[in-house]
Amino acid sequence: MMEHLPLLRSLQEWEATIRPTSRWLLRGGLLLVGVGALLLLWSVSRAISVEVAEVGGTVMEGVVGDVRVLNPLLASLPAEQDIAFLIFAGLTRTNAKGKVVPYLAQSITQQRENPREYVVTLRPSLRFHDGTPLTAEDVAFTYRLAQDPSVAPFLAGRYSGVRVRATGTSTLTFTFPASIGPLQALDLLQLGILPAHLWKDTTPQSFWIHPANMRPVGAGPFAFAGMTRSPDGTVESVTLRAFPSAVFPPRLDSITFRLYRSAAAVQEALVQGNIDATVSLSSSTIASLPAATRKRLRRFVRPTDQVFALFYNYNQEPLLKHRLVRQALDTLIDRRQLVQQVLQGEVWEAAGPLPPLSPLLAASSTSPETKLKRASQLLQQAGWKQDDEGLWHAGKDSANPVRLTIITGTQPPLPSIAAFIARAWRAAGIPTEVKTYDTGTLTAEIIRPRLFGVLLFGMVTGKEGDLFPFWHSSQRNDPGLNVSQYANIAVDAALEKARRATTTEALQKANAPVIAALKEDLPASFLFTPLTTYAIRSDVQGIRLPPVLTAPSDRFANIEHWYRKRSYLWPFVAALLGATQAQPAPPTSFSE
């Protein structure tokens, strides 16, 4: 056929006149041009392509601790809570923005005629991992168990007074106590649901030893696949497989939790590449890892929902009744030095009763001399006098110098924090001692009867920032948590409004005057919020952590979006295939 193609014949004749060496050079040049054109085409294609998340891949988590039960009603250890979070699902859950949203529930409706009552409708076709339908009776059954202190001692108080009634196969009515607001009600609906057909014949005596505690069946995004044990019976690893019928099926194929006895063992496993992620190491430990290890990791740092403070009870210690005295004591606390020297930077300084969402901006440093001078002025304005030895007396005629006692727990680092503050007060002329008690004694003999002047302790405000239990005057006595016995009519009104809030924005607006009043009245000196650090290989993408973590397991808030496999498609091809475009995590102050 070539003889009928004049152009090709001419080229062949021309090529025949070229020497063999030149002929090979010509062919090589043409080949390079062709390869270059293909590379250019590939580069242009890659430049306009989008990264698309693929299904597949696994993540190996390293956790310090043990596993005894995998049951949402009994899990108390961090590893147990992590695994139970992924196996079991609740009517609601916390999303990556920190908001509580429906999960197993299709709708949750607060009744206008009775605001304490909520009608819940389940999503259609819900199933447990064993294929059994999940119905309203399973939900009601689980909540009845959670309210029984002989079955769920850790949860019974939390769900006390909550009435649950199945009104159909997929509908329920919840009635909450008057003290529970809309946002708190949604939070209480996060309880993982148990399959009634596996647990209905269990007695309180046999609940802890039921076989399903170690072969759990839930309705969460991952199903239990197996575990390995050491020769002594200790659980070494637990593997979970993606549940394709989950409300939001995950992209990862599996997650394996490897359990270690110490943080040092987790650190070694991370360096050796035996695990991909861990929440068991501090930020300073992550920062000290070998450069090659740090290079392959991303680090997320989030505040917990705890705020530690010095609570002043001037009903017990009259010396603290004057606001200027409390202000002077507060001024003498060098929080920046406390955070850096005592707590090694593993916390964020707190400026109020709620966890900060980012580190406080470094203000110009105030010298100890300036702090001491300001505190002295405040004490003098309060009527205190300083003697020739530099000790303060509460009034002109007071013969004995003022003495204070800081009471706290024995759990580290509380004694070290109290000692740091006591040294600052003593240096200013206020002799201060520290007394420590174990948690049981501290709670029963000090906090509940309010027998303290100054208490160093922590409060848990929850993901929504619920201040009512800690500062409303109705909570001044046990079992309320207003340990300072603070009372302010305007604050009470604002807290009651906050309890009625139905959105996070409304709650924040209602809390604003409360926070302002607490800063003005100083019933407590707010100190710091502990942090949670999560390190994970950078090739695991799609991760979003909530702004505040109420538990380490909250890091899995958007687990269905995590992915490790990816491909590249032109945007219009991805759109035609309905593929989900990957969203790389934006650089933030939380990522390293």
Coordinates of C-alpha atoms in Angstrom, one line a residue:
M1 CA 0.0 0.0 0.0
M2 CA 3.0 2.3 0.7
E3 CA 3.7 2.7 -3.0
H4 CA 0.5 4.6 -3.3
L5 CA 1.5 7.1 -0.7
P6 CA 3.8 9.7 -2.4
L7 CA 4.8 11.5 0.9
L8 CA 5.9 8.3 2.6
R9 CA 7.7 7.1 -0.5
S10 CA 9.6 10.4 -0.7
L11 CA 10.6 10.2 2.9
Q12 CA 11.9 6.7 2.4
E13 CA 13.9 7.7 -0.6
W14 CA 15.3 10.7 1.3
E15 CA 16.2 8.6 4.3
A16 CA 18.0 6.1 2.0
T17 CA 20.4 8.9 1.0
I18 CA 21.4 9.5 4.6
R19 CA 24.4 7.7 6.1
P20 CA 23.5 5.0 8.6
T21 CA 24.9 6.9 11.6
S22 CA 22.9 10.0 10.8
R23 CA 19.8 7.9 10.2
W24 CA 20.0 6.5 13.8
L25 CA 20.5 10.0 15.2
L26 CA 17.4 11.2 13.3
R27 CA 15.3 8.3 14.6
G28 CA 16.6 8.9 18.2
G29 CA 15.7 12.6 17.9
L30 CA 12.2 11.8 16.7
L31 CA 11.8 9.4 19.6
L32 CA 12.9 12.0 22.1
V33 CA 10.5 14.5 20.6
G34 CA 7.7 11.9 20.9
V35 CA 8.6 11.1 24.5
G36 CA 8.8 14.8 25.4
A37 CA 5.4 15.4 23.8
L38 CA 3.9 12.6 25.9
L39 CA 5.5 14.0 29.1
L40 CA 4.2 17.4 28.3
L41 CA 0.7 16.0 27.7
W42 CA 1.0 14.0 31.0
S43 CA 2.1 17.1 32.9
V44 CA -0.8 19.2 31.5
S45 CA -3.2 16.4 32.4
R46 CA -1.9 16.1 35.9
A47 CA -2.0 19.9 36.4
I48 CA -5.7 20.1 35.5
S49 CA -6.6 16.8 37.3
V50 CA -8.1 16.6 40.7
E51 CA -7.2 14.1 43.5
V52 CA -10.1 11.7 44.1
A53 CA -10.4 9.6 47.2
E54 CA -10.5 5.8 46.6
V55 CA -11.9 3.1 48.8
G56 CA -9.3 0.9 50.4
G57 CA -6.3 1.0 52.8
T58 CA -5.8 0.5 56.5
V59 CA -4.6 2.5 59.5
M60 CA -2.6 1.0 62.4
E61 CA -3.3 2.9 65.6
G62 CA -1.0 2.6 68.6
V63 CA -2.6 3.1 72.0
V64 CA -1.3 2.8 75.6
G65 CA -3.6 0.7 77.7
D66 CA -5.6 -2.5 77.9
V67 CA -9.0 -3.7 76.6
R68 CA -11.3 -5.6 79.0
V69 CA -14.7 -4.9 77.5
L70 CA -15.9 -3.5 74.1
N71 CA -19.2 -2.1 75.2
P72 CA -20.4 1.5 75.2
L73 CA -22.0 1.2 78.5
L74 CA -18.9 -0.2 80.2
A75 CA -15.9 1.2 78.3
S76 CA -13.8 3.4 80.6
L77 CA -10.2 2.9 79.4
P78 CA -9.1 5.0 76.4
A79 CA -8.5 2.1 74.1
E80 CA -11.9 0.7 75.0
Q81 CA -13.6 4.0 74.3
D82 CA -11.7 4.4 71.0
I83 CA -12.8 1.0 69.7
A84 CA -16.4 1.2 71.0
F85 CA -16.7 4.6 69.3
L86 CA -16.1 3.0 65.9
I87 CA -18.2 -0.2 66.5
F88 CA -21.3 1.4 68.0
A89 CA -23.5 4.2 66.8
G90 CA -25.8 6.5 68.6
L91 CA -28.9 8.5 67.5
T92 CA -26.6 11.5 67.3
R93 CA -22.9 12.1 67.0
T94 CA -20.4 15.0 67.1
N95 CA -19.2 16.0 63.7
A96 CA -15.9 17.6 62.7
K97 CA -17.2 21.1 63.4
G98 CA -17.9 20.1 67.0
K99 CA -21.7 20.1 66.5
V100 CA -24.0 17.3 67.6
V101 CA -26.0 16.1 64.6
P102 CA -28.4 13.2 63.8
Y103 CA -26.7 9.9 63.0
L104 CA -29.0 6.8 63.4
A105 CA -31.8 9.3 63.8
Q106 CA -33.4 10.7 60.6
S107 CA -35.1 13.5 62.6
I108 CA -35.3 14.8 66.2
T109 CA -38.2 17.0 66.9
Q110 CA -38.7 19.0 70.1
Q111 CA -42.4 19.1 71.0
R112 CA -43.8 22.7 71.2
E113 CA -46.4 21.8 73.7
N114 CA -43.9 20.1 76.0
P115 CA -40.3 21.3 75.3
R116 CA -38.9 18.6 77.5
E117 CA -40.2 15.9 75.1
Y118 CA -38.5 14.9 71.8
V119 CA -39.8 12.6 69.1
V120 CA -37.0 10.6 67.3
T121 CA -37.5 8.9 64.0
L122 CA -34.9 6.4 62.9
R123 CA -33.4 6.2 59.5
P124 CA -34.9 3.5 57.3
S125 CA -33.3 0.1 56.8
L126 CA -30.8 0.4 59.8
R127 CA -29.0 -2.8 60.5
F128 CA -26.5 -4.2 63.0
H129 CA -23.2 -5.8 61.9
D130 CA -24.8 -9.2 62.1
G131 CA -27.6 -8.2 59.7
T132 CA -30.3 -7.9 62.3
P133 CA -32.6 -4.8 61.8
L134 CA -32.0 -2.0 64.3
T135 CA -35.3 -0.8 65.7
A136 CA -36.7 1.6 68.3
E137 CA -36.9 -1.3 70.8
D138 CA -33.1 -1.7 70.6
V139 CA -32.8 2.0 71.4
A140 CA -35.2 1.9 74.4
F141 CA -33.6 -1.3 75.6
T142 CA -30.1 0.3 75.6
Y143 CA -31.2 3.4 77.5
R144 CA -32.9 1.3 80.1
L145 CA -29.7 -0.6 80.7
A146 CA -27.7 2.7 80.9
Q147 CA -30.0 3.9 83.7
D148 CA -29.4 0.8 85.8
P149 CA -26.5 1.5 88.3
S150 CA -26.0 -2.3 88.7
V151 CA -25.4 -2.6 85.0
A152 CA -23.8 0.7 83.9
P153 CA -22.4 2.3 87.1
F154 CA -20.4 4.9 85.1
L155 CA -23.5 6.1 83.1
A156 CA -26.5 5.7 85.4
G157 CA -26.2 9.1 87.0
R158 CA -25.8 10.8 83.6
Y159 CA -29.0 9.3 82.2
S160 CA -31.0 9.4 85.5
G161 CA -34.5 10.9 84.9
V162 CA -34.5 10.4 81.2
R163 CA -37.7 8.6 80.0
V164 CA -37.6 6.6 76.8
R165 CA -40.6 5.0 75.1
A166 CA -40.7 3.2 71.7
T167 CA -43.9 4.3 70.0
G168 CA -43.3 2.3 66.8
T169 CA -40.8 0.2 65.0
S170 CA -38.8 3.3 64.1
T171 CA -40.1 6.0 66.4
L172 CA -39.4 6.9 70.0
T173 CA -40.3 9.6 72.5
F174 CA -37.6 10.9 74.9
T175 CA -38.6 13.0 77.9
F176 CA -35.7 14.8 79.7
P177 CA -35.6 16.3 83.2
A178 CA -36.2 20.1 83.4
S179 CA -32.5 20.7 84.1
I180 CA -31.5 19.3 80.6
G181 CA -31.5 21.9 77.8
P182 CA -31.9 21.2 74.1
L183 CA -28.1 21.0 73.4
Q184 CA -27.6 18.7 76.4
A185 CA -30.4 16.5 75.2
L186 CA -28.8 16.0 71.8
D187 CA -25.6 15.2 73.5
L188 CA -27.3 12.5 75.6
L189 CA -28.5 10.9 72.4
Q190 CA -25.0 9.9 71.4
L191 CA -25.1 6.7 73.5
G192 CA -24.0 3.7 71.4
I193 CA -27.0 1.3 70.7
L194 CA -26.8 -2.4 71.7
P195 CA -28.6 -5.1 69.9
A196 CA -31.4 -6.2 72.2
H197 CA -31.6 -9.7 70.7
L198 CA -28.1 -10.5 72.0
W199 CA -28.4 -8.9 75.4
K200 CA -32.1 -9.2 76.5
D201 CA -31.6 -12.3 78.6
T202 CA -28.6 -10.9 80.5
T203 CA -28.7 -10.2 84.2
P204 CA -26.8 -7.4 86.0
Q205 CA -24.6 -10.1 87.5
S206 CA -23.6 -11.5 84.1
F207 CA -23.5 -8.3 82.1
W208 CA -19.7 -7.8 82.6
I209 CA -18.9 -11.3 81.5
H210 CA -21.2 -11.6 78.5
P211 CA -19.4 -13.0 75.4
A212 CA -20.6 -10.0 73.3
N213 CA -18.4 -7.7 75.4
M214 CA -15.3 -9.1 73.6
R215 CA -17.1 -10.0 70.3
P216 CA -19.2 -6.9 70.0
V217 CA -21.9 -6.3 67.5
G218 CA -23.0 -2.7 66.8
A219 CA -24.1 -0.5 64.0
G220 CA -21.2 1.9 63.7
P221 CA -18.9 2.5 60.7
F222 CA -16.6 -0.4 61.5
A223 CA -17.4 -4.0 62.6
F224 CA -15.3 -6.2 64.9
A225 CA -13.1 -8.5 62.9
G226 CA -10.9 -10.1 65.5
M227 CA -8.2 -9.7 68.2
T228 CA -4.9 -11.2 69.2
R229 CA -3.7 -12.0 72.7
S230 CA -0.3 -12.5 74.3
P231 CA 0.4 -15.8 76.1
D232 CA -0.8 -14.4 79.4
G233 CA -4.2 -13.5 77.8
T234 CA -3.6 -9.7 77.5
V235 CA -5.2 -8.2 74.4
E236 CA -2.4 -7.2 72.0
S237 CA -4.4 -5.9 69.0
V238 CA -8.0 -5.5 67.8
T239 CA -8.9 -5.3 64.1
L240 CA -12.0 -3.6 62.7
R241 CA -13.4 -3.9 59.2
A242 CA -15.4 -1.3 57.3
F243 CA -19.2 -1.9 57.6
P244 CA -20.6 -1.3 54.1
S245 CA -24.2 -0.9 55.4
A246 CA -23.2 1.9 57.9
V247 CA -25.1 5.2 57.8
F248 CA -22.0 6.7 56.2
P249 CA -19.7 3.8 54.9
P250 CA -16.0 4.5 55.5
R251 CA -13.5 4.6 52.7
L252 CA -10.8 2.8 54.7
D253 CA -11.0 -1.0 54.6
S254 CA -9.9 -1.5 58.2
I255 CA -8.4 -0.1 61.3
T256 CA -6.2 -2.1 63.7
F257 CA -5.5 -1.0 67.3
R258 CA -2.2 -2.2 68.7
L259 CA -2.0 -2.0 72.5
Y260 CA 1.2 -1.1 74.4
R261 CA 2.1 -1.0 78.0
S262 CA 3.8 2.4 78.0
A263 CA 4.2 5.6 76.0
A264 CA 7.9 4.7 75.4
A265 CA 6.7 1.5 73.6
V266 CA 4.3 3.5 71.4
Q267 CA 7.1 6.0 70.6
E268 CA 9.4 3.1 69.5
A269 CA 6.6 1.6 67.4
L270 CA 6.0 4.9 65.7
V271 CA 9.7 5.4 64.9
Q272 CA 10.0 1.8 63.6
G273 CA 7.0 2.3 61.4
N274 CA 4.9 -0.4 63.1
I275 CA 2.0 2.0 63.6
D276 CA 0.6 4.8 61.6
A277 CA -0.9 7.0 64.3
T278 CA -1.2 7.6 68.0
V279 CA -2.9 9.8 70.5
S280 CA -0.8 8.5 73.4
L281 CA 2.2 10.8 73.0
S282 CA 2.6 14.4 74.1
S283 CA 3.4 17.3 71.7
S284 CA 6.9 17.6 73.2
T285 CA 7.6 13.9 72.6
I286 CA 6.4 14.1 69.0
A287 CA 8.6 17.1 68.5
S288 CA 11.6 15.2 69.8
L289 CA 11.2 12.2 67.4
P290 CA 13.9 11.7 64.7
A291 CA 13.6 14.0 61.7
A292 CA 12.8 11.1 59.4
T293 CA 9.8 10.1 61.6
R294 CA 8.5 13.7 61.9
K295 CA 8.7 14.2 58.2
R296 CA 6.2 11.4 57.5
L297 CA 3.7 12.6 60.2
R298 CA 1.0 15.2 60.6
R299 CA 0.3 16.5 64.1
F300 CA -3.1 17.8 65.3
V301 CA -3.4 19.6 68.7
R302 CA -6.7 20.3 70.2
P303 CA -7.9 21.5 73.6
T304 CA -9.9 19.2 75.8
D305 CA -13.2 20.3 77.5
Q306 CA -11.5 20.7 80.9
V307 CA -10.5 24.0 82.5
F308 CA -8.4 23.9 85.7
A309 CA -8.8 26.8 88.1
L310 CA -8.3 28.0 91.7
F311 CA -11.8 28.1 93.2
Y312 CA -12.2 30.7 96.0
N313 CA -14.8 29.8 98.7
Y314 CA -15.2 33.0 100.7
N315 CA -18.1 31.5 102.7
Q316 CA -15.5 29.2 104.2
E317 CA -12.5 31.6 104.2
P318 CA -13.7 35.2 105.0
L319 CA -10.3 36.6 104.0
L320 CA -11.3 36.0 100.4
K321 CA -14.6 37.9 100.5
H322 CA -13.2 41.2 99.2
R323 CA -12.9 41.1 95.4
L324 CA -9.7 43.1 95.4
V325 CA -8.0 40.4 97.5
R326 CA -9.0 37.7 95.0
Q327 CA -7.8 40.0 92.2
A328 CA -4.4 40.4 94.0
L329 CA -4.0 36.7 94.4
D330 CA -4.9 36.2 90.7
T331 CA -2.4 38.9 89.7
L332 CA 0.5 37.1 91.5
I333 CA 0.0 33.9 89.3
D334 CA 2.4 33.9 86.4
R335 CA 0.4 31.7 84.1
R336 CA 2.9 31.8 81.2
Q337 CA 5.7 30.6 83.5
L338 CA 3.3 28.0 84.9
V339 CA 2.5 26.7 81.4
Q340 CA 6.1 26.6 80.3
Q341 CA 8.1 25.6 83.4
V342 CA 5.7 23.4 85.4
L343 CA 3.5 22.0 82.6
Q344 CA 6.2 21.9 79.8
G345 CA 3.9 23.6 77.3
E346 CA 1.5 20.7 77.2
V347 CA -1.5 23.0 78.0
W348 CA -3.0 26.2 76.8
E349 CA -3.4 29.2 79.1
A350 CA -7.0 29.8 80.0
A351 CA -8.5 33.3 80.0
G352 CA -11.9 32.3 81.3
P353 CA -14.2 29.4 82.2
L354 CA -14.3 27.8 78.7
P355 CA -11.4 26.1 76.9
P356 CA -9.5 28.4 74.5
L357 CA -9.8 27.3 70.9
S358 CA -6.2 28.4 70.1
P359 CA -3.2 29.4 72.1
L360 CA -3.5 32.8 73.7
L361 CA -1.4 35.4 71.8
A362 CA 1.8 36.2 73.7
A363 CA 1.3 39.5 75.4
S364 CA 4.1 41.7 76.5
S365 CA 5.7 39.9 79.5
T366 CA 4.9 41.4 82.9
S367 CA 7.9 41.3 85.2
P368 CA 7.5 39.8 88.7
E369 CA 8.3 43.2 90.2
T370 CA 5.4 44.7 88.3
K371 CA 3.0 41.9 89.4
L372 CA 4.1 42.3 93.0
K373 CA 3.6 46.1 92.9
R374 CA 0.1 45.8 91.4
A375 CA -0.9 43.1 93.9
S376 CA 0.4 45.2 96.8
Q377 CA -1.7 48.1 95.6
L378 CA -4.8 45.9 95.4
L379 CA -4.3 44.5 98.9
Q380 CA -3.9 48.0 100.3
Q381 CA -7.1 49.1 98.7
A382 CA -8.8 46.2 100.3
G383 CA -7.6 47.4 103.7
W384 CA -4.7 45.0 104.2
K385 CA -1.4 46.2 105.8
Q386 CA 2.1 44.9 105.5
D387 CA 4.3 44.6 108.6
D388 CA 8.1 45.2 108.9
E389 CA 8.8 41.6 107.9
G390 CA 6.8 41.9 104.7
L391 CA 3.8 39.8 105.9
W392 CA 0.3 40.9 105.1
H393 CA -2.4 41.5 107.8
A394 CA -6.1 41.7 107.0
G395 CA -6.8 45.1 108.6
K396 CA -5.0 47.6 110.8
D397 CA -5.7 45.8 114.1
S398 CA -5.0 42.3 112.9
A399 CA -2.2 40.9 115.1
N400 CA -1.6 37.7 113.1
P401 CA -0.5 37.7 109.5
V402 CA -2.8 36.2 106.9
R403 CA -2.3 32.5 106.1
L404 CA -3.9 30.6 103.2
T405 CA -4.1 26.9 102.3
I406 CA -4.4 25.5 98.8
I407 CA -6.2 22.2 98.7
T408 CA -5.9 19.8 95.7
G409 CA -5.6 16.2 94.7
T410 CA -2.6 13.9 94.7
Q411 CA -2.7 13.1 91.0
P412 CA 0.2 14.8 89.1
P413 CA 0.7 17.5 88.1
L414 CA -1.8 19.0 90.6
P415 CA 0.7 19.1 93.6
S416 CA 3.3 20.8 91.5
I417 CA 0.9 23.4 90.2
A418 CA -0.3 24.2 93.7
A419 CA 3.3 24.4 95.0
F420 CA 4.1 26.9 92.2
I421 CA 1.2 29.2 93.1
A422 CA 2.0 28.8 96.8
R423 CA 5.6 30.0 96.3
A424 CA 4.3 33.0 94.4
W425 CA 2.0 34.0 97.2
R426 CA 4.6 33.4 99.9
A427 CA 7.1 35.5 98.0
A428 CA 4.5 38.3 98.1
G429 CA 4.2 38.1 101.9
I430 CA 1.2 35.7 102.2
P431 CA 2.3 32.4 103.9
T432 CA 0.6 29.6 102.0
E433 CA 0.7 25.9 102.4
V434 CA -0.5 23.0 100.2
K435 CA -2.6 20.1 101.3
T436 CA -3.2 17.1 99.0
Y437 CA -5.8 14.4 99.2
D438 CA -6.6 11.3 97.1
T439 CA -9.5 11.7 94.8
G440 CA -12.0 9.8 97.0
T441 CA -11.2 11.8 100.1
L442 CA -11.0 15.1 98.3
T443 CA -14.5 14.6 96.8
A444 CA -16.2 13.2 99.8
E445 CA -14.6 15.3 102.6
I446 CA -13.6 18.5 101.0
I447 CA -15.5 19.3 97.8
R448 CA -19.0 18.0 98.6
P449 CA -19.3 19.7 102.0
R450 CA -17.4 22.8 100.6
L451 CA -14.8 22.7 103.3
F452 CA -12.0 24.7 101.7
G453 CA -10.9 28.2 101.2
V454 CA -8.9 27.7 98.0
L455 CA -9.3 24.6 95.8
L456 CA -7.2 23.7 92.8
F457 CA -9.4 21.5 90.6
G458 CA -10.7 21.0 87.1
M459 CA -14.2 21.3 85.6
V460 CA -15.5 19.6 82.5
T461 CA -17.7 21.9 80.5
G462 CA -18.6 19.5 77.7
K463 CA -18.4 20.1 73.9
E464 CA -21.0 22.9 74.0
G465 CA -19.6 24.7 77.0
D466 CA -22.3 24.2 79.6
L467 CA -21.5 26.6 82.5
F468 CA -24.8 26.1 84.4
P469 CA -23.6 23.3 86.8
F470 CA -20.6 25.3 87.9
W471 CA -21.9 28.9 88.3
H472 CA -25.7 28.9 88.8
S473 CA -26.7 29.7 92.4
S474 CA -29.0 26.6 92.5
Q475 CA -25.9 24.4 92.2
R476 CA -24.1 25.9 95.3
N477 CA -24.7 22.8 97.4
D478 CA -23.9 19.2 96.7
P479 CA -24.6 17.5 94.3
G480 CA -24.3 20.8 92.4
L481 CA -20.8 21.7 91.1
N482 CA -20.8 25.4 92.0
V483 CA -18.0 24.7 94.5
S484 CA -17.2 28.4 95.0
Q485 CA -20.9 28.9 96.1
Y486 CA -21.0 31.8 93.8
A487 CA -24.3 33.7 93.5
N488 CA -25.2 36.4 91.0
I489 CA -28.8 37.1 89.9
A490 CA -27.8 38.4 86.5
V491 CA -25.6 35.4 85.9
D492 CA -28.4 33.0 86.9
A493 CA -30.7 34.6 84.3
A494 CA -28.1 34.3 81.6
L495 CA -27.3 30.7 82.5
E496 CA -31.0 29.8 82.4
K497 CA -31.2 31.4 78.9
A498 CA -28.2 29.5 77.8
R499 CA -29.8 26.2 79.0
R500 CA -32.7 27.0 76.6
A501 CA -30.4 27.6 73.6
T502 CA -31.1 25.4 70.6
T503 CA -27.9 26.3 68.7
T504 CA -24.3 26.7 69.5
E505 CA -24.4 30.3 68.4
A506 CA -27.3 31.1 70.8
L507 CA -25.5 29.4 73.6
Q508 CA -22.3 31.4 73.0
K509 CA -24.3 34.6 73.0
A510 CA -26.0 33.7 76.2
N511 CA -22.7 32.7 77.8
A512 CA -21.0 36.0 77.0
P513 CA -22.4 38.0 80.0
V514 CA -21.6 35.0 82.3
I515 CA -18.0 35.0 81.2
A516 CA -17.8 38.8 81.7
A517 CA -19.2 38.6 85.2
L518 CA -16.9 35.8 86.2
K519 CA -13.9 37.8 85.1
E520 CA -15.2 40.8 87.0
D521 CA -16.2 39.0 90.2
L522 CA -13.3 36.4 90.2
P523 CA -14.9 33.5 92.1
A524 CA -12.1 31.6 90.5
S525 CA -8.7 32.1 88.9
F526 CA -8.8 30.2 85.6
L527 CA -5.4 28.7 84.8
F528 CA -5.2 26.3 81.8
T529 CA -6.7 23.7 79.6
P530 CA -5.0 20.3 78.9
L531 CA -4.3 19.4 75.3
T532 CA -4.7 16.2 73.2
T533 CA -2.1 15.6 70.5
Y534 CA -2.8 13.2 67.6
A535 CA 0.0 12.2 65.2
I536 CA -0.7 10.3 62.0
R537 CA 1.0 9.5 58.8
S538 CA 0.6 12.3 56.3
D539 CA -0.6 10.0 53.5
V540 CA -3.8 9.4 55.5
Q541 CA -6.0 12.3 54.3
G542 CA -9.5 13.7 54.8
I543 CA -9.0 14.1 58.6
R544 CA -10.8 16.8 60.4
L545 CA -10.8 17.0 64.2
P546 CA -13.5 19.0 66.2
P547 CA -12.3 22.3 67.8
V548 CA -12.6 20.7 71.3
L549 CA -12.1 17.1 72.2
T550 CA -14.3 15.7 75.0
A551 CA -12.4 12.4 74.7
P552 CA -9.5 11.1 72.5
S553 CA -12.1 9.1 70.5
D554 CA -13.5 12.4 69.2
R555 CA -10.6 12.3 66.7
F556 CA -12.7 9.8 64.7
A557 CA -15.5 12.4 64.3
N558 CA -15.3 12.2 60.4
I559 CA -13.8 8.8 60.0
E560 CA -15.9 8.0 57.0
H561 CA -14.0 10.7 55.1
W562 CA -10.5 9.4 55.9
Y563 CA -8.7 7.8 52.9
R564 CA -5.3 6.4 52.1
K565 CA -5.8 5.5 48.4
R566 CA -6.3 8.1 45.7
S567 CA -6.4 8.6 42.0
Y568 CA -6.3 11.6 39.6
L569 CA -9.1 12.4 37.1
W570 CA -10.0 15.3 35.0
P571 CA -12.7 17.3 36.8
F572 CA -15.4 16.6 34.2
V573 CA -14.6 12.8 34.4
A574 CA -14.8 12.9 38.2
A575 CA -18.1 14.7 37.9
L576 CA -19.5 12.1 35.4
L577 CA -18.4 9.2 37.7
G578 CA -19.7 10.9 40.8
A579 CA -16.3 10.6 42.4
T580 CA -15.6 12.6 45.6
Q581 CA -12.9 15.1 45.2
A582 CA -10.3 15.0 48.0
Q583 CA -9.9 18.0 50.1
P584 CA -6.4 18.4 51.5
A585 CA -6.2 19.7 55.0
P586 CA -5.5 23.4 55.0
P587 CA -2.5 24.6 57.0
T588 CA -3.5 25.7 60.4
S589 CA -2.0 26.4 63.8
F590 CA -3.0 22.9 64.8
S591 CA -1.0 21.1 62.2
E592 CA 2.7 20.6 62.0

